[in-house]
Short mmCIF file of C-alpha atoms and ligand atoms in Angstrom, two decimals:
data_model
loop_
_atom_site.label_atom_id
_atom_site.label_comp_id
_atom_site.label_asym_id
_atom_site.label_seq_id
_atom_site.Cartn_x
_atom_site.Cartn_y
_atom_site.Cartn_z
CA UNK X 1 15.02 -5.20 8.47
CA UNK X 2 13.21 -3.78 11.66
CA UNK X 3 10.65 -6.27 12.85
CA UNK X 4 6.95 -5.52 14.03
CA UNK X 5 4.96 -8.08 15.93
CA UNK X 6 2.26 -9.65 13.74
CA UNK X 7 -1.01 -11.39 14.77
CA UNK X 8 -3.26 -12.29 12.25
CA UNK X 9 -6.40 -14.45 12.92
CA UNK X 10 -10.19 -13.78 12.72
CA UNK X 11 -11.58 -11.46 15.36
CA UNK X 12 -8.04 -10.15 16.36
CA UNK X 13 -8.90 -6.45 16.17
CA UNK X 14 -10.94 -7.16 19.25
CA UNK X 15 -9.46 -9.92 20.89
CA UNK X 16 -5.63 -9.14 20.40
CA UNK X 17 -5.23 -5.37 20.23
CA UNK X 18 -5.97 -4.91 24.26
CA UNK X 19 -3.29 -7.32 24.68
CA UNK X 20 -0.89 -5.74 22.28
CA UNK X 21 -1.50 -2.39 23.90
CA UNK X 22 -0.62 -3.69 27.46
CA UNK X 23 2.45 -5.64 25.90
CA UNK X 24 3.84 -1.96 25.00
CA UNK X 25 3.04 -0.78 28.43
CA UNK X 26 0.53 2.07 26.81
CA UNK X 27 -2.11 3.43 28.97
CA UNK X 28 -3.67 6.00 27.20
CA UNK X 29 -3.87 5.40 23.48
CA UNK X 30 -6.04 7.45 20.71
CA UNK X 31 -7.49 5.32 17.87
CA UNK X 32 -7.20 6.75 14.66
CA UNK X 33 -9.53 6.04 11.57
CA UNK X 34 -10.75 7.67 8.32
CA UNK X 35 -14.38 8.71 8.43
CA UNK X 36 -15.66 5.73 6.71
CA UNK X 37 -13.99 3.53 9.12
CA UNK X 38 -15.01 5.29 12.22
CA UNK X 39 -17.65 2.35 13.20
CA UNK X 40 -14.81 -0.08 13.28
CA UNK X 41 -12.40 2.10 15.07
CA UNK X 42 -15.18 2.40 17.81
CA UNK X 43 -15.57 -1.17 18.15
CA UNK X 44 -11.66 -1.29 18.54
CA UNK X 45 -11.94 1.45 21.16
CA UNK X 46 -14.45 -0.03 23.09
CA UNK X 47 -12.60 -3.50 23.28
CA UNK X 48 -9.71 -1.39 24.77
CA UNK X 49 -12.06 -0.03 27.37
CA UNK X 50 -10.74 2.63 29.62
CA UNK X 51 -6.94 2.69 28.04
CA UNK X 52 -8.47 4.22 24.98
CA UNK X 53 -8.40 8.07 25.48
CA UNK X 54 -10.14 9.06 22.41
CA UNK X 55 -11.18 8.12 18.61
CA UNK X 56 -10.24 10.47 15.95
CA UNK X 57 -11.94 9.66 12.80
CA UNK X 58 -10.31 12.17 10.61
CA UNK X 59 -7.68 10.68 8.34
CA UNK X 60 -7.48 11.59 4.72
CA UNK X 61 -5.54 10.35 1.80
CA UNK X 62 -1.94 11.32 1.29
CA UNK X 63 -2.10 12.81 4.91
CA UNK X 64 -2.70 16.62 4.39
CA UNK X 65 -0.39 18.21 6.74
CA UNK X 66 -3.13 20.11 8.49
CA UNK X 67 -4.81 16.84 9.41
CA UNK X 68 -1.56 15.46 10.70
CA UNK X 69 -1.19 18.86 13.01
CA UNK X 70 -4.77 18.54 14.34
CA UNK X 71 -4.27 14.98 15.22
CA UNK X 72 -0.93 15.98 17.14
CA UNK X 73 -2.78 18.55 18.96
CA UNK X 74 -5.66 16.24 20.09
CA UNK X 75 -3.36 13.62 21.06
CA UNK X 76 -1.52 15.92 23.21
CA UNK X 77 -4.33 17.42 24.78
CA UNK X 78 -5.65 13.88 25.84
CA UNK X 79 -2.45 12.93 27.18
CA UNK X 80 -2.03 10.36 24.61
CA UNK X 81 1.15 7.84 24.81
CA UNK X 82 0.09 5.63 21.95
CA UNK X 83 -1.52 5.19 18.88
CA UNK X 84 -3.65 2.64 17.30
CA UNK X 85 -4.62 3.32 13.70
CA UNK X 86 -7.38 1.34 11.98
CA UNK X 87 -8.16 1.48 8.34
CA UNK X 88 -6.29 1.46 5.09
CA UNK X 89 -3.12 3.29 4.23
CA UNK X 90 -4.64 6.58 4.73
CA UNK X 91 -5.40 5.80 8.52
CA UNK X 92 -1.94 4.07 9.07
CA UNK X 93 -0.47 7.38 7.34
CA UNK X 94 -2.03 9.22 9.81
CA UNK X 95 -1.12 6.97 12.53
CA UNK X 96 2.52 7.38 11.25
CA UNK X 97 2.39 11.11 11.48
CA UNK X 98 1.84 10.88 15.10
CA UNK X 99 4.55 8.69 15.66
CA UNK X 100 6.84 10.84 13.57
CA UNK X 101 5.74 14.30 15.15
CA UNK X 102 4.50 13.43 18.56
CA UNK X 103 6.63 10.21 19.20
CA UNK X 104 3.86 7.99 19.93
CA UNK X 105 4.47 4.10 19.52
CA UNK X 106 1.93 2.97 16.89
CA UNK X 107 -0.35 0.10 16.41
CA UNK X 108 -1.82 -0.83 13.39
CA UNK X 109 -4.88 -2.87 12.55
CA UNK X 110 -4.92 -2.74 8.54
CA UNK X 111 -8.44 -2.79 6.80
CA UNK X 112 -6.88 -2.95 3.08
CA UNK X 113 -3.79 -4.54 1.62
CA UNK X 114 -2.07 -1.49 1.19
CA UNK X 115 1.01 -2.74 3.19
CA UNK X 116 1.80 0.63 4.77
CA UNK X 117 1.77 -1.01 7.98
CA UNK X 118 4.91 -3.26 7.34
CA UNK X 119 7.19 0.11 6.11
CA UNK X 120 9.07 2.79 7.84
CA UNK X 121 8.00 4.99 5.25
CA UNK X 122 5.94 8.15 6.31
CA UNK X 123 4.10 10.72 3.91
CA UNK X 124 2.78 14.03 4.28
CA UNK X 125 1.16 16.50 1.71
CA UNK X 126 1.29 20.34 1.78
CA UNK X 127 0.39 22.66 -0.74
CA UNK X 128 -0.34 19.83 -3.11
CA UNK X 129 3.06 18.30 -2.84
CA UNK X 130 3.64 15.01 -1.04
CA UNK X 131 6.72 14.45 0.79
CA UNK X 132 7.69 11.01 1.95
CA UNK X 133 10.65 9.71 4.21
CA UNK X 134 11.76 6.95 6.34
CA UNK X 135 12.00 6.65 9.87
CA UNK X 136 11.95 3.49 11.93
CA UNK X 137 9.96 5.54 14.49
CA UNK X 138 6.89 5.38 12.26
CA UNK X 139 7.24 1.47 12.00
CA UNK X 140 3.98 -0.14 13.70
CA UNK X 141 5.37 -1.73 16.94
CA UNK X 142 2.23 -4.30 16.36
CA UNK X 143 0.15 -5.30 13.49
CA UNK X 144 -2.94 -6.74 14.11
CA UNK X 145 -4.67 -8.47 10.79
CA UNK X 146 -8.26 -9.53 11.26
CA UNK X 147 -9.83 -10.82 8.25
CA UNK X 148 -13.23 -10.23 9.68
CA UNK X 149 -12.85 -6.46 9.06
CA UNK X 150 -11.99 -6.97 5.35
CA UNK X 151 -15.09 -9.33 4.48
CA UNK X 152 -17.05 -6.03 3.62
CA UNK X 153 -14.39 -4.53 1.63
CA UNK X 154 -16.09 -3.99 -2.13
CA UNK X 155 -14.58 -6.53 -4.54
CA UNK X 156 -13.27 -3.77 -6.75
CA UNK X 157 -11.21 -2.14 -3.76
CA UNK X 158 -10.01 -5.60 -2.83
CA UNK X 159 -8.79 -6.13 -6.10
CA UNK X 160 -7.16 -3.14 -6.76
CA UNK X 161 -5.69 -3.05 -3.41
CA UNK X 162 -4.29 -6.59 -3.75
CA UNK X 163 -2.67 -5.46 -7.11
CA UNK X 164 -1.19 -2.24 -4.99
CA UNK X 165 0.40 -5.12 -2.69
CA UNK X 166 1.56 -7.14 -5.76
CA UNK X 167 3.10 -4.06 -7.03
CA UNK X 168 5.28 -3.52 -3.95
CA UNK X 169 6.57 -7.09 -4.36
CA UNK X 170 7.10 -6.79 -8.05
CA UNK X 171 9.36 -3.54 -7.69
CA UNK X 172 11.17 -5.01 -4.69
CA UNK X 173 12.36 -7.96 -6.90
CA UNK X 174 14.12 -5.62 -8.99
CA UNK X 175 15.37 -3.38 -6.20
CA UNK X 176 19.12 -2.92 -5.48
CA UNK X 177 18.44 -3.86 -2.02
CA UNK X 178 16.49 -7.20 -2.94
CA UNK X 179 18.35 -10.18 -0.72
CA UNK X 180 17.52 -14.16 -1.15
CA UNK X 181 14.96 -13.59 1.79
CA UNK X 182 13.03 -10.71 0.32
CA UNK X 183 12.93 -12.95 -3.03
CA UNK X 184 11.11 -15.81 -1.36
CA UNK X 185 8.95 -12.97 0.56
CA UNK X 186 8.05 -11.34 -2.83
CA UNK X 187 7.51 -14.62 -4.40
CA UNK X 188 5.31 -16.18 -1.86
CA UNK X 189 3.16 -12.70 -1.28
CA UNK X 190 2.55 -12.58 -4.91
CA UNK X 191 1.45 -16.20 -5.11
CA UNK X 192 -0.67 -15.83 -2.02
CA UNK X 193 -2.48 -12.46 -3.12
CA UNK X 194 -2.96 -13.75 -6.53
CA UNK X 195 -4.40 -16.86 -5.32
CA UNK X 196 -6.89 -14.99 -2.96
CA UNK X 197 -8.17 -12.37 -5.16
CA UNK X 198 -10.33 -14.73 -7.37
CA UNK X 199 -11.43 -16.57 -4.60
CA UNK X 200 -12.61 -13.61 -2.51
CA UNK X 201 -14.22 -11.97 -5.69
CA UNK X 202 -16.00 -14.74 -6.08
CA UNK X 203 -17.08 -15.15 -2.42
CA UNK X 204 -16.28 -11.85 -0.56
CA UNK X 205 -17.18 -13.48 2.77
CA UNK X 206 -14.70 -16.23 2.49
CA UNK X 207 -12.35 -15.66 5.85
CA UNK X 208 -9.97 -18.18 4.51
CA UNK X 209 -9.28 -16.21 1.09
CA UNK X 210 -9.35 -12.96 3.23
CA UNK X 211 -6.85 -14.17 5.51
CA UNK X 212 -4.61 -15.29 2.78
CA UNK X 213 -5.00 -11.70 1.14
CA UNK X 214 -3.88 -10.18 4.30
CA UNK X 215 -0.97 -12.79 4.50
CA UNK X 216 0.14 -11.51 0.99
CA UNK X 217 -0.29 -7.75 2.03
CA UNK X 218 2.02 -8.52 5.20
CA UNK X 219 4.83 -10.16 2.85
CA UNK X 220 4.57 -7.66 -0.14
CA UNK X 221 4.46 -4.68 2.05
CA UNK X 222 7.53 -6.17 4.15
CA UNK X 223 9.36 -6.34 0.72
CA UNK X 224 8.38 -2.61 0.10
CA UNK X 225 9.53 -1.62 3.51
CA UNK X 226 13.34 -3.35 2.99
CA UNK X 227 13.84 -2.18 -0.55
CA UNK X 228 13.99 1.06 -2.57
CA UNK X 229 11.16 2.22 -4.81
CA UNK X 230 11.40 2.34 -8.54
CA UNK X 231 9.61 4.01 -11.34
CA UNK X 232 6.35 2.24 -10.56
CA UNK X 233 6.12 3.80 -7.14
CA UNK X 234 7.61 7.11 -8.26
CA UNK X 235 4.65 7.14 -11.07
CA UNK X 236 1.96 5.95 -8.74
CA UNK X 237 2.88 8.85 -6.35
CA UNK X 238 3.05 11.83 -9.13
CA UNK X 239 -0.21 10.60 -10.46
CA UNK X 240 -1.82 10.51 -7.11
CA UNK X 241 0.01 13.60 -5.59
CA UNK X 242 -0.26 15.95 -8.41
CA UNK X 243 -2.94 14.74 -10.58
CA UNK X 244 -5.47 13.41 -7.77
CA UNK X 245 -5.61 9.86 -9.11
CA UNK X 246 -6.98 7.25 -6.73
CA UNK X 247 -4.04 5.11 -5.38
CA UNK X 248 -4.87 1.51 -5.51
CA UNK X 249 -6.34 1.73 -8.95
CA UNK X 250 -3.48 3.70 -10.51
CA UNK X 251 -1.23 1.06 -9.16
CA UNK X 252 -3.27 -1.41 -10.84
CA UNK X 253 -3.27 0.06 -14.10
CA UNK X 254 0.46 1.06 -14.19
CA UNK X 255 2.16 -2.27 -12.92
CA UNK X 256 1.92 -4.32 -16.43
CA UNK X 257 3.04 -1.33 -18.32
CA UNK X 258 6.05 -0.66 -16.11
CA UNK X 259 7.04 -4.38 -15.85
CA UNK X 260 7.08 -4.49 -19.65
CA UNK X 261 9.48 -1.51 -19.75
CA UNK X 262 11.74 -3.24 -17.37
CA UNK X 263 11.57 -6.90 -18.83
CA UNK X 264 14.46 -6.67 -20.85
CA UNK X 265 16.58 -5.26 -17.94
CA UNK X 266 15.11 -7.35 -15.14
CA UNK X 267 14.83 -10.92 -16.43
CA UNK X 268 15.26 -12.80 -12.94
CA UNK X 269 12.69 -10.39 -11.36
CA UNK X 270 10.11 -11.09 -14.10
CA UNK X 271 11.03 -15.01 -13.84
CA UNK X 272 10.35 -15.11 -10.26
CA UNK X 273 7.16 -13.08 -10.77
CA UNK X 274 5.89 -15.31 -13.65
CA UNK X 275 6.45 -18.45 -11.20
CA UNK X 276 4.65 -16.59 -8.51
CA UNK X 277 1.85 -16.27 -10.98
CA UNK X 278 2.04 -19.50 -12.55
CA UNK X 279 2.84 -18.14 -15.97
CA UNK X 280 5.85 -17.50 -18.05
CA UNK X 281 4.32 -14.23 -19.18
CA UNK X 282 4.01 -12.28 -15.75
CA UNK X 283 2.82 -9.14 -17.53
CA UNK X 284 -0.02 -10.92 -19.59
CA UNK X 285 -0.94 -12.95 -16.51
CA UNK X 286 -1.53 -9.89 -14.39
CA UNK X 287 -3.48 -8.07 -17.11
CA UNK X 288 -5.68 -11.17 -17.53
CA UNK X 289 -6.32 -11.46 -13.65
CA UNK X 290 -7.11 -7.79 -13.32
CA UNK X 291 -9.27 -7.99 -16.48
CA UNK X 292 -11.25 -11.02 -15.41
CA UNK X 293 -11.91 -9.44 -11.76
CA UNK X 294 -13.13 -6.13 -13.17
CA UNK X 295 -10.31 -3.91 -12.43
CA UNK X 296 -9.79 -0.77 -14.21
CA UNK X 297 -7.18 -1.03 -17.29
CA UNK X 298 -6.31 2.59 -18.52
CA UNK X 299 -5.35 5.61 -16.80
CA UNK X 300 -7.91 7.63 -18.69
CA UNK X 301 -10.70 5.54 -16.97
CA UNK X 302 -9.21 7.03 -13.74
CA UNK X 303 -9.34 10.52 -14.84
CA UNK X 304 -6.02 11.36 -16.39
CA UNK X 305 -6.38 13.47 -19.40
CA UNK X 306 -4.00 13.37 -22.57
CA UNK X 307 -2.79 17.02 -21.65
CA UNK X 308 -1.77 15.84 -18.32
CA UNK X 309 0.92 13.23 -19.97
CA UNK X 310 3.68 15.63 -20.59
CA UNK X 311 3.68 16.98 -17.35
CA UNK X 312 3.47 13.72 -15.46
CA UNK X 313 6.28 12.15 -17.52
CA UNK X 314 8.50 15.35 -16.92
CA UNK X 315 7.78 14.98 -13.09
CA UNK X 316 8.35 11.23 -12.93
CA UNK X 317 11.60 11.44 -15.18
CA UNK X 318 12.95 14.29 -13.11
CA UNK X 319 13.74 12.41 -10.02
CA UNK X 320 16.23 9.79 -9.56
CA UNK X 321 15.18 6.40 -9.07
CA UNK X 322 16.73 3.38 -8.48
CA UNK X 323 15.73 1.16 -11.59
CA UNK X 324 17.31 -1.65 -13.46
CA UNK X 325 16.54 0.45 -16.80
CA UNK X 326 17.48 3.89 -17.50
CA UNK X 327 14.56 6.17 -16.85
CA UNK X 328 14.59 8.49 -19.58
CA UNK X 329 11.67 11.29 -20.49
CA UNK X 330 10.95 9.46 -23.52
CA UNK X 331 10.53 6.06 -21.94
CA UNK X 332 8.21 7.36 -19.23
CA UNK X 333 6.26 9.04 -21.67
CA UNK X 334 5.83 5.79 -23.74
CA UNK X 335 4.73 3.80 -20.50
CA UNK X 336 2.40 6.64 -19.53
CA UNK X 337 0.92 6.85 -23.02
CA UNK X 338 0.16 3.00 -23.42
CA UNK X 339 -1.30 3.16 -19.61
CA UNK X 340 -3.42 6.14 -20.58
CA UNK X 341 -4.84 4.18 -23.51
CA UNK X 342 -5.03 0.68 -21.86
CA UNK X 343 -3.36 -0.72 -24.75
CA UNK X 344 -1.21 -3.95 -25.05
CA UNK X 345 2.04 -3.07 -22.71
CA UNK X 346 5.35 -2.76 -24.85
CA UNK X 347 8.76 -3.97 -23.76
CA UNK X 348 10.40 -0.88 -25.83
P1 LIG F 1 -7.30 4.35 2.02
O1 LIG F 1 -7.08 4.03 3.34
O2 LIG F 1 -7.47 5.69 1.66
O3 LIG F 1 -8.79 3.30 1.79
C1 LIG F 1 -9.75 3.80 0.61
C2 LIG F 1 -11.07 3.73 0.69
O4 LIG F 1 -11.75 2.42 1.31
C3 LIG F 1 -11.42 4.69 2.04
O5 LIG F 1 -12.79 5.31 1.76
C4 LIG F 1 -11.59 3.54 3.29
O6 LIG F 1 -12.54 4.20 3.88
C5 LIG F 1 -12.34 2.51 2.58
N1 LIG F 1 -12.10 1.30 3.29
C6 LIG F 1 -10.86 0.82 4.06
N2 LIG F 1 -10.77 -0.52 4.15
C7 LIG F 1 -12.11 -0.85 4.46
C8 LIG F 1 -12.68 -2.10 4.30
N3 LIG F 1 -12.10 -3.22 4.77
N4 LIG F 1 -14.08 -2.10 3.68
C9 LIG F 1 -14.56 -0.94 3.17
N5 LIG F 1 -13.93 -0.08 2.89
C10 LIG F 1 -12.92 0.25 3.40
O7 LIG F 1 -6.44 3.52 0.82
P2 LIG F 1 -5.29 2.62 0.83
O8 LIG F 1 -5.14 2.10 -0.83
O9 LIG F 1 -5.33 1.48 1.86
O10 LIG F 1 -4.09 3.66 1.21
C11 LIG F 1 -3.48 4.60 0.49
C12 LIG F 1 -2.85 5.80 1.04
O11 LIG F 1 -1.72 4.92 1.67
C13 LIG F 1 -2.03 6.47 0.22
O12 LIG F 1 -1.93 7.92 0.80
C14 LIG F 1 -0.93 5.82 0.06
O13 LIG F 1 0.35 6.70 -0.38
C15 LIG F 1 -0.68 5.30 1.31
N6 LIG F 1 0.59 4.01 1.27
C16 LIG F 1 1.55 4.25 2.10
C17 LIG F 1 2.30 3.27 1.96
C18 LIG F 1 3.73 3.31 2.88
O14 LIG F 1 4.68 2.77 3.12
N7 LIG F 1 3.98 4.47 3.42
C19 LIG F 1 2.31 2.15 1.41
C20 LIG F 1 1.07 1.88 0.63
C21 LIG F 1 0.05 2.83 0.71
#
């Protein structure tokens, strides 16, 4: 497992980022963010002072290749020697594109629980098709988690982003690459996140709960980074990339259905997940938690149509994934149909 340096404390985006940049010997960094994160990115830029040569607030979800190209050109014209990505998975995705295509060392300041900062996985979208790959060059050298940046995250996004993190750990638990160490990290990550979500939903400004959620995101993202993705991530990828469904919400809806599909083939993973959730029925516990916190419960709610189901199943079943249970077109269709309607997950 390649490692990043990690700092996690309130205020770290301002107090720790300059030191992390200096430690890496960087003299001219470009700060990137999404348009809605521009203000936070400007704050980090101000803390960096003259070491920051620009703020580029143009990140978009799934890293369209033209957005990446533009950032690469800008970085070259500014003579940037490093990148600080401030934001969710989309901003970090743009930072990874700069690391991949311009060779810039990356620092990440995550503001969601997507966990991208802990993985060597990059993504680029061209002509509506998202390609992903692994390259240690895109793994951030330093990750600075600042709970203060997340207190304004709407509860809805906090919950779905938290479920995105839990999905990383859950799928890691039945990945062929899982190890005893990763099992511990996955269980602890799920426990931390599932404990933090009700607390931050009740009190969004609770810095301790926000810190715990970031700690959970760190662990769950690390598990994703060290294991192979299975059917769950494959389906989320297809539904986001080809049908435009929102990323974190899609993960949230899908997870209980994919887990139910796997339950007979991956009993140890389900047992560990149940232990982390304090229940013998992890699928039911996740559904209950999501329902209680007001998360969406069906793919239909997210904009998928009945007519999309066949094509989505074909796309998802057509690519080999490492998975404990055979991924058949019929099986995927069943998972998608149940998730589309939001009905009780079946272990069929
Ligand atoms: P995102 O980065 O697109 O952010 C979603 C929205 O939330 C944006 O409008 C953003 O401005 C806003 N936002 C972010 N942080 C906020 C905060 N603290 N307060 C208020 N608003 C905030 O969404 P995401 O779910 O973090 O990331 C999704 C993207 O990341 C997808 O493209 C996905 O494929 C990618 N991803 C990649 C990996 C990987 O390992 N490569 C892992 C997870 C996700």
